[in-house]
PDB file of C-alpha atoms in Angstrom:
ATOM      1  CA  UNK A   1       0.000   0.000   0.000  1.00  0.00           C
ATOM      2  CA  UNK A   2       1.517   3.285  -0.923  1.00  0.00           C
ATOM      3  CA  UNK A   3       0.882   7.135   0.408  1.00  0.00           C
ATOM      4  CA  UNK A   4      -1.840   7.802  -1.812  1.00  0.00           C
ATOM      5  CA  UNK A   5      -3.936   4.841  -1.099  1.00  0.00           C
ATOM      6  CA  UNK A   6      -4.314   6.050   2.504  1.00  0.00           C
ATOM      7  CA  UNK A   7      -4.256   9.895   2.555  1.00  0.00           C
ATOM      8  CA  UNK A   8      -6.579  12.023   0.475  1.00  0.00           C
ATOM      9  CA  UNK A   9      -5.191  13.024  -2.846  1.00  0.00           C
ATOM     10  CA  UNK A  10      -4.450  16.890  -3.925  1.00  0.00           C
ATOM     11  CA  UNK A  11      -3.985  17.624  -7.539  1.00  0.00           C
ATOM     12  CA  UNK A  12      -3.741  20.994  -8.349  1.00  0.00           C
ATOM     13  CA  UNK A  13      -3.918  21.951 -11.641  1.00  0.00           C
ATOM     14  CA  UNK A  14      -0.232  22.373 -13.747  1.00  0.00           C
ATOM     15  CA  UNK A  15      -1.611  25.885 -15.217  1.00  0.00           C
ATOM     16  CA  UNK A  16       0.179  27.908 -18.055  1.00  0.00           C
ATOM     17  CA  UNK A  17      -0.754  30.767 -16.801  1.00  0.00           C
ATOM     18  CA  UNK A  18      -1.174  32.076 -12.694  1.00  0.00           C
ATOM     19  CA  UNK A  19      -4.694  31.156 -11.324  1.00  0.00           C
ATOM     20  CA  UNK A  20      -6.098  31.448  -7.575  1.00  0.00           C
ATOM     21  CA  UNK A  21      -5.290  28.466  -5.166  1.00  0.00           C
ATOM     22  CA  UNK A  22      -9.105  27.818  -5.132  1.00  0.00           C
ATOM     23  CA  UNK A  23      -8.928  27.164  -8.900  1.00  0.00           C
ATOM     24  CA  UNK A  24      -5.981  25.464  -8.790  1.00  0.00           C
ATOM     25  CA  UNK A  25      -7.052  23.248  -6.302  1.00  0.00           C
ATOM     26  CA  UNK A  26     -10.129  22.610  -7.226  1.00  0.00           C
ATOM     27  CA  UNK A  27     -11.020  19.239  -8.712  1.00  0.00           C
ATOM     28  CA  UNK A  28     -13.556  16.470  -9.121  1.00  0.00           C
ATOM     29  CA  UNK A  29     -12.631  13.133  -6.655  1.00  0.00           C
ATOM     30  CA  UNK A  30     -15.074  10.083  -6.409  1.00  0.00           C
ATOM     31  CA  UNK A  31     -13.904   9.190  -3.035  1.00  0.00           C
ATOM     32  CA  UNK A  32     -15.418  10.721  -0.160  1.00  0.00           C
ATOM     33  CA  UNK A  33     -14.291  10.025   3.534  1.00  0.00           C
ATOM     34  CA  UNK A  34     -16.683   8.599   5.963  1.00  0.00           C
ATOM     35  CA  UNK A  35     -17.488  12.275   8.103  1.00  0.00           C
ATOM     36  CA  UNK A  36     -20.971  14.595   8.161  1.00  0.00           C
ATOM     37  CA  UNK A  37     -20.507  18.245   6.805  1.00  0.00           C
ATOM     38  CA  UNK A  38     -20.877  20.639   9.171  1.00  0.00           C
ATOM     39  CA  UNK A  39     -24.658  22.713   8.349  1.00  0.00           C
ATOM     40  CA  UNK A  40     -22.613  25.793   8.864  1.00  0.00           C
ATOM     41  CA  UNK A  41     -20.041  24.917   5.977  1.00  0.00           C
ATOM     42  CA  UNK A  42     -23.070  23.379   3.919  1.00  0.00           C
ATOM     43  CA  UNK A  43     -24.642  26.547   4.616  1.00  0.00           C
ATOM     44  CA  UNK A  44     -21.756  28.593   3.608  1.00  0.00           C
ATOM     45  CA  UNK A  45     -21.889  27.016   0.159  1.00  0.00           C
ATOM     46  CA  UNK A  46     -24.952  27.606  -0.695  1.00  0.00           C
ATOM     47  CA  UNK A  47     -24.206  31.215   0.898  1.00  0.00           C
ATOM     48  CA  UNK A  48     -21.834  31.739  -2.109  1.00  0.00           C
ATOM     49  CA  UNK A  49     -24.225  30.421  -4.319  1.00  0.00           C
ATOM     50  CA  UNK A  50     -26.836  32.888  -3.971  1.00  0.00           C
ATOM     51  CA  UNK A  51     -24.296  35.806  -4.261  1.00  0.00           C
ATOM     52  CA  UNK A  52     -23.534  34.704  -7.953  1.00  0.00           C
ATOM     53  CA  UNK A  53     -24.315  37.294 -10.726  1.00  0.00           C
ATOM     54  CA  UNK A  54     -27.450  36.474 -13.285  1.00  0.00           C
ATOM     55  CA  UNK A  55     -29.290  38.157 -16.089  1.00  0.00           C
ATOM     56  CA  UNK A  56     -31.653  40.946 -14.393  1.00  0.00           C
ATOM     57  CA  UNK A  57     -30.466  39.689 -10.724  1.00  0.00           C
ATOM     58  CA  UNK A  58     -33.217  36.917 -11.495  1.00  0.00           C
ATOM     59  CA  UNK A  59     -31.520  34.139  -9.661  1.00  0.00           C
ATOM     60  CA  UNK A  60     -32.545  31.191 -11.503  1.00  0.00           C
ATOM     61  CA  UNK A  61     -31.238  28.704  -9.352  1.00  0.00           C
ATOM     62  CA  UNK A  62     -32.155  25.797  -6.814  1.00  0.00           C
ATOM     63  CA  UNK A  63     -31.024  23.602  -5.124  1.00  0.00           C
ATOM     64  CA  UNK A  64     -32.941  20.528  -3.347  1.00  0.00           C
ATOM     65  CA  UNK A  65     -30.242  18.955  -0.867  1.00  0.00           C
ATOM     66  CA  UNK A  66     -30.018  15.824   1.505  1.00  0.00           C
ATOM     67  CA  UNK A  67     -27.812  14.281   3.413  1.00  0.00           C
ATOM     68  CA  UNK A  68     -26.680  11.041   4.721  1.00  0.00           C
ATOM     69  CA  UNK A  69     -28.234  11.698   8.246  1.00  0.00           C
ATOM     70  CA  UNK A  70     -31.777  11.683   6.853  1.00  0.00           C
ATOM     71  CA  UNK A  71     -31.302   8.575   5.167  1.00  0.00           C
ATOM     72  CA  UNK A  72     -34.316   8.576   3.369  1.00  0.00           C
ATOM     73  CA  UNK A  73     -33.789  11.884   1.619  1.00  0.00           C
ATOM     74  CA  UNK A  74     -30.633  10.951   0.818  1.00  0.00           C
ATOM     75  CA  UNK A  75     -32.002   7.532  -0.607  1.00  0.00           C
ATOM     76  CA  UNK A  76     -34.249   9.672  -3.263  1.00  0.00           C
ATOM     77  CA  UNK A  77     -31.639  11.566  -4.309  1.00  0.00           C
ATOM     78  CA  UNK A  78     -29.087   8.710  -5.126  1.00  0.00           C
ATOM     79  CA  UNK A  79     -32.138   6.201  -6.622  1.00  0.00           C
ATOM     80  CA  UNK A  80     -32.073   9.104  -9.851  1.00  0.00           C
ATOM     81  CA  UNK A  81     -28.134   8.754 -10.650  1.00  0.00           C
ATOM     82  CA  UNK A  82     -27.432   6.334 -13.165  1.00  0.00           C
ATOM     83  CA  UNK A  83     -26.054   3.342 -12.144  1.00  0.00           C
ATOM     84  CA  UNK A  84     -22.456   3.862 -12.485  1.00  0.00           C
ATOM     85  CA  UNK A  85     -22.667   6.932 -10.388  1.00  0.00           C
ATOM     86  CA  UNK A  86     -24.453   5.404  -7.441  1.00  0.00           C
ATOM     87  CA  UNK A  87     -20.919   3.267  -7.358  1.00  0.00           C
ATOM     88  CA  UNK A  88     -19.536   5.778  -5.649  1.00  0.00           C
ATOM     89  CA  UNK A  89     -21.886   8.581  -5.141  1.00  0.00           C
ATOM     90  CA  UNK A  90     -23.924   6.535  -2.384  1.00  0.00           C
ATOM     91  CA  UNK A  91     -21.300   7.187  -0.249  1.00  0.00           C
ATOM     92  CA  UNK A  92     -21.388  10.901  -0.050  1.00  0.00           C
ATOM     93  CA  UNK A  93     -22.349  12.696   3.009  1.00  0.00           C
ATOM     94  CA  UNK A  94     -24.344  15.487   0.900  1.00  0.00           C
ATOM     95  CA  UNK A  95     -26.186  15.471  -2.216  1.00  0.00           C
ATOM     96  CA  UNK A  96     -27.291  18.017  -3.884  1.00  0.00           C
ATOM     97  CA  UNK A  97     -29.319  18.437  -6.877  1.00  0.00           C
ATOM     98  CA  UNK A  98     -28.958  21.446  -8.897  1.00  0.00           C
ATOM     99  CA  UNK A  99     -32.447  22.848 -10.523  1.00  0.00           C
ATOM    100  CA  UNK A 100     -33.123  26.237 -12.596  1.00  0.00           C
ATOM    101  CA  UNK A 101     -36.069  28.079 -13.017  1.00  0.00           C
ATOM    102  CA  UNK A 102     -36.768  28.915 -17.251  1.00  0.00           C
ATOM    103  CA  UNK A 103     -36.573  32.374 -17.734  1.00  0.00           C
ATOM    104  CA  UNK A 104     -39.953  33.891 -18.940  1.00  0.00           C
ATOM    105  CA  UNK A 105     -38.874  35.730 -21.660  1.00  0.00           C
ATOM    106  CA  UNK A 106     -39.183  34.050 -25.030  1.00  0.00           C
ATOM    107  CA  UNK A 107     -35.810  32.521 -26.462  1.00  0.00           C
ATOM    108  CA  UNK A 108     -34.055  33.342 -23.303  1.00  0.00           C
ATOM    109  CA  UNK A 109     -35.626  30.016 -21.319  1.00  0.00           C
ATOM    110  CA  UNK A 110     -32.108  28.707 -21.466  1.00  0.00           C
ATOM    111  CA  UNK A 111     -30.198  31.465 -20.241  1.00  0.00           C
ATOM    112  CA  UNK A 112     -30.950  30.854 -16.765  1.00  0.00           C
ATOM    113  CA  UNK A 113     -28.821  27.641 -17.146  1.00  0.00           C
ATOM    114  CA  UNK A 114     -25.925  29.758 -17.959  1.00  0.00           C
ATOM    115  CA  UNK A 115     -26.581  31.958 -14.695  1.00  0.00           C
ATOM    116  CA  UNK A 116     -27.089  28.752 -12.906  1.00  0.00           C
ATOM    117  CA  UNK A 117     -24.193  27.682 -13.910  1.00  0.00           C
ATOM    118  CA  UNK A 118     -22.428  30.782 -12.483  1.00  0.00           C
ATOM    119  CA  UNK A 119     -23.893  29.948  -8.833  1.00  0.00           C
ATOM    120  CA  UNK A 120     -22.304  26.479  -8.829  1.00  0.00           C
ATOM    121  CA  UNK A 121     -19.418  27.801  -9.815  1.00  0.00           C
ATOM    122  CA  UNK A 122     -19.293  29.958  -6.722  1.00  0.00           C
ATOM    123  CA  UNK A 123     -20.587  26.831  -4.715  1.00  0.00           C
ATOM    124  CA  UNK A 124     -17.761  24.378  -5.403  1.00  0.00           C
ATOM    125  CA  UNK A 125     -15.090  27.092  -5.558  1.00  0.00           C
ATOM    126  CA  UNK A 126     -16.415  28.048  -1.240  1.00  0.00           C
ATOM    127  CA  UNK A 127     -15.799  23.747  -0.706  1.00  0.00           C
ATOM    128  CA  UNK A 128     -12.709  24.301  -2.004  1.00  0.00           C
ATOM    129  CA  UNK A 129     -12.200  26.877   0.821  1.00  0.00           C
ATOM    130  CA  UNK A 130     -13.978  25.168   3.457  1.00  0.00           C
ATOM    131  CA  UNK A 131     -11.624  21.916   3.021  1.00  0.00           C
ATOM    132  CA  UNK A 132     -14.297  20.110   0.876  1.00  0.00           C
ATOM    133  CA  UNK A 133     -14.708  18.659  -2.031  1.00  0.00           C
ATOM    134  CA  UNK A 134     -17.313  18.424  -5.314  1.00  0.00           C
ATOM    135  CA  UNK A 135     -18.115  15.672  -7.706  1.00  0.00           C
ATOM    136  CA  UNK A 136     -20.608  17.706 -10.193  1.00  0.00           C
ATOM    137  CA  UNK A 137     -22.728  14.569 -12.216  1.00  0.00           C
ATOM    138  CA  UNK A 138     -25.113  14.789 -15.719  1.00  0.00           C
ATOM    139  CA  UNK A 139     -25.088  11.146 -14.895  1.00  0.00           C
ATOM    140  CA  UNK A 140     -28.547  10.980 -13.378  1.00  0.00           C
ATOM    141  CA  UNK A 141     -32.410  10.396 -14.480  1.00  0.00           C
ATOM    142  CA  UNK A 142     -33.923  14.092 -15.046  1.00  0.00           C
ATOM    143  CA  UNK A 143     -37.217  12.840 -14.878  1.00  0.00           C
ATOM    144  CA  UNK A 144     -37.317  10.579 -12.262  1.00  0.00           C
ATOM    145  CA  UNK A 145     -35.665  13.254 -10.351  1.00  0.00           C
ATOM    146  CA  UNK A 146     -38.715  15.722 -11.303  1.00  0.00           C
ATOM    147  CA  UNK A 147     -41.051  13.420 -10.313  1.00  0.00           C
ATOM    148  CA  UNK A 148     -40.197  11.952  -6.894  1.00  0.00           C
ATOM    149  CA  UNK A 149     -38.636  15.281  -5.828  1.00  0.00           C
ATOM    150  CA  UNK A 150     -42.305  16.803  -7.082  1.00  0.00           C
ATOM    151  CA  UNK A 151     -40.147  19.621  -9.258  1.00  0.00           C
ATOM    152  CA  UNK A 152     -42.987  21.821 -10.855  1.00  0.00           C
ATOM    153  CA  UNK A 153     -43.606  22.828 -14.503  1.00  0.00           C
ATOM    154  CA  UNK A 154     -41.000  26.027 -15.665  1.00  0.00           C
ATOM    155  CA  UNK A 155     -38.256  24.264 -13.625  1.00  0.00           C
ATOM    156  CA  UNK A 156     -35.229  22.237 -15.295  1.00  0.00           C
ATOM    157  CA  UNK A 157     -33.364  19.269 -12.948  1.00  0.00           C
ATOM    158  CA  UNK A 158     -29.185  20.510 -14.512  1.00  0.00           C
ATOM    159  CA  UNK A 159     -26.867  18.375 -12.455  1.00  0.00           C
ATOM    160  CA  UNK A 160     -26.227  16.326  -8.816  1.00  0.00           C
ATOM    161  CA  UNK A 161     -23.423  17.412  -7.145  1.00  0.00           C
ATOM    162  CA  UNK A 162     -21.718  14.835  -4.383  1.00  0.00           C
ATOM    163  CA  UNK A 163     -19.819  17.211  -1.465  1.00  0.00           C
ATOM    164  CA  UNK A 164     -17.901  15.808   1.434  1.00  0.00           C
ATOM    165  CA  UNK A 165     -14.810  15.779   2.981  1.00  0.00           C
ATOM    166  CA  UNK A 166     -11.872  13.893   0.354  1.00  0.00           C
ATOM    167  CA  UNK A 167     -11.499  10.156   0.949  1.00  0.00           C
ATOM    168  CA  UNK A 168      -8.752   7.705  -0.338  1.00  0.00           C
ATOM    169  CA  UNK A 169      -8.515   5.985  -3.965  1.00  0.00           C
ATOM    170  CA  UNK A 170      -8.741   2.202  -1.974  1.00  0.00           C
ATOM    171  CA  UNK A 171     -12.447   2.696  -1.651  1.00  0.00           C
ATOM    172  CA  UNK A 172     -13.389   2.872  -5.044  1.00  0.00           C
ATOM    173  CA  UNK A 173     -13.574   0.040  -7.637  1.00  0.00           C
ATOM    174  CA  UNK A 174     -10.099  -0.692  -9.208  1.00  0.00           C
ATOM    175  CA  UNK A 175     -11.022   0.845 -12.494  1.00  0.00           C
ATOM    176  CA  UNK A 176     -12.260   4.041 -10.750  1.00  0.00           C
ATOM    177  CA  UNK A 177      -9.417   4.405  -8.490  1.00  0.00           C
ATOM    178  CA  UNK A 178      -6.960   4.262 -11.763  1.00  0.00           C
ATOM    179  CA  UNK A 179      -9.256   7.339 -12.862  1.00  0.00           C
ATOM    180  CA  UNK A 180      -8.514   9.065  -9.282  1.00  0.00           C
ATOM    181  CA  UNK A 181      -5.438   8.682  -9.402  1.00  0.00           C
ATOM    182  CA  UNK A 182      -4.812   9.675 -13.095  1.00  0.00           C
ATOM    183  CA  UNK A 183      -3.230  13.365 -13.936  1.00  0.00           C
ATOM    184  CA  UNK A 184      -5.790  15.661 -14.560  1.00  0.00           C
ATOM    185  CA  UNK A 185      -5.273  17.657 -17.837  1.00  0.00           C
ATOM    186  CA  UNK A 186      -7.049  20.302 -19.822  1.00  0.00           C
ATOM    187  CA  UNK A 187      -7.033  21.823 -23.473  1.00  0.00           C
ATOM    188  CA  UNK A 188      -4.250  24.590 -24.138  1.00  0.00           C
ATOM    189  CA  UNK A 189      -5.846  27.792 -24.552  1.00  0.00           C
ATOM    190  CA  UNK A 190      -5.026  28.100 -27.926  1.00  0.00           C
ATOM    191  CA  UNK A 191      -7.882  25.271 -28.965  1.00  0.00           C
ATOM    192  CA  UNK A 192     -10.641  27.313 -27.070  1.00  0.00           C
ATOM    193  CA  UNK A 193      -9.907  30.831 -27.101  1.00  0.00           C
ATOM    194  CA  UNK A 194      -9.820  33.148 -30.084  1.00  0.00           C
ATOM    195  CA  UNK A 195      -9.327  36.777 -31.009  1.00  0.00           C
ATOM    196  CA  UNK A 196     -11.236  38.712 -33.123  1.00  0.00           C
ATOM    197  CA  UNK A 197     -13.036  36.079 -35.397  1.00  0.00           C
ATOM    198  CA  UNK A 198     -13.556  32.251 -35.171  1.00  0.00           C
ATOM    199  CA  UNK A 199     -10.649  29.898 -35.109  1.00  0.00           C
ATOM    200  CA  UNK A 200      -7.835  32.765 -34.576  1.00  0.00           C
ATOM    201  CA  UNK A 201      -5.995  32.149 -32.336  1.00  0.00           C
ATOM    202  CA  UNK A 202      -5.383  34.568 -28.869  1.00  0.00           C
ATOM    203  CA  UNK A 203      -2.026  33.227 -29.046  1.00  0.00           C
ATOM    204  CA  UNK A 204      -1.181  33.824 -32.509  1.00  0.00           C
ATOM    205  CA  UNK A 205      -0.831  37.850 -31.722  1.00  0.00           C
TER     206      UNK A 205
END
């Protein structure tokens, strides 16, 4: 057994470019150690969340959470993730399920998924502070969710998100634990970001 099967991997990210330790550090484990998060950190989270900028300060977003101490919410939550998610997911102290409310306005439903997107951004980027860690899954049945969580009309299920404290890679099935413990990597800049028209490069100047 080596170091990183017992003590909770870090992998910050090797960035080009200088970035904030809470980026940096920031990244998406599978293995969660066996501990409760404290409602004031959960709470903190979801503080950050609601402080996120959206289109007309119309705060789209929801989020429907349980954890492992009410067992049965917790239950609902995981019987919606597809099955290779509940692998590991099952074990997570919180759950959360991230929902947005459809903009009114005609061809901007969809926006609010955008600004949604902007409050989880701020909610796994507080974890990071708070000594916690996110798992953010499309992995999960939409309408099952809608249905057993009694999600109304106007109101789009986005994404679960497992939170905890970071466990060790020996938990997880060999095959996942070769993904934990993989580098993580990302596309250079150059593929994603361009200057003044389509396909030229930021770089290239």
């Amino acid at each position: 057994m080596t170091d990183t099967d017992t003590l909770p991997l870090r992998k910050p990210a090797d960035a080009s470019y200088p970035i904030h330790d809470l980026i940096s550090e920031r990244w998406s484990p599978r293995a969660f150690a066996d501990r409760p998060v404290e409602r004031e950190k959960l709470y903190s989270i979801l503080e950050a969340a609601r402080w996120a900028a959206s289109a007309g300060n119309q705060q789209p977003w929801h989020f429907i959470i349980a954890t492992k101490e009410n067992a049965d919410d917790h239950e609902r939550l995981v019987a919606t993730l597809w099955d290779r998610n509940v692998l590991w997911a099952k074990y997570a102290p919180v759950l959360i399920l991230v929902v947005a409310k459809l903009y009114d306005r005609p061809g901007k439903e969809y926006t609010s998924f955008y600004d949604t997107g902007m409050a989880v951004g701020n909610l796994v980027t507080q974890a990071v502070d708070l000594g916690l860690v996110t798992h953010q899954m499309g992995g999960f049945d939409a309408d099952k969710a809608r249905e057993t969580l009694g999600i109304p009309e106007g109101y789009q299920p986005l994404a679960m998100i497992a939170l905890g404290y970071p466990g060790t890679p020996d938990v997880l099935p060999d095959d996942l634990r070769e993904r934990e413990l993989a580098p993580r990597s990302r596309k250079p800049l150059e593929e994603f970001v361009f200057e003044g028209r389509w396909e030229q490069s930021v770089l290239a100047r």
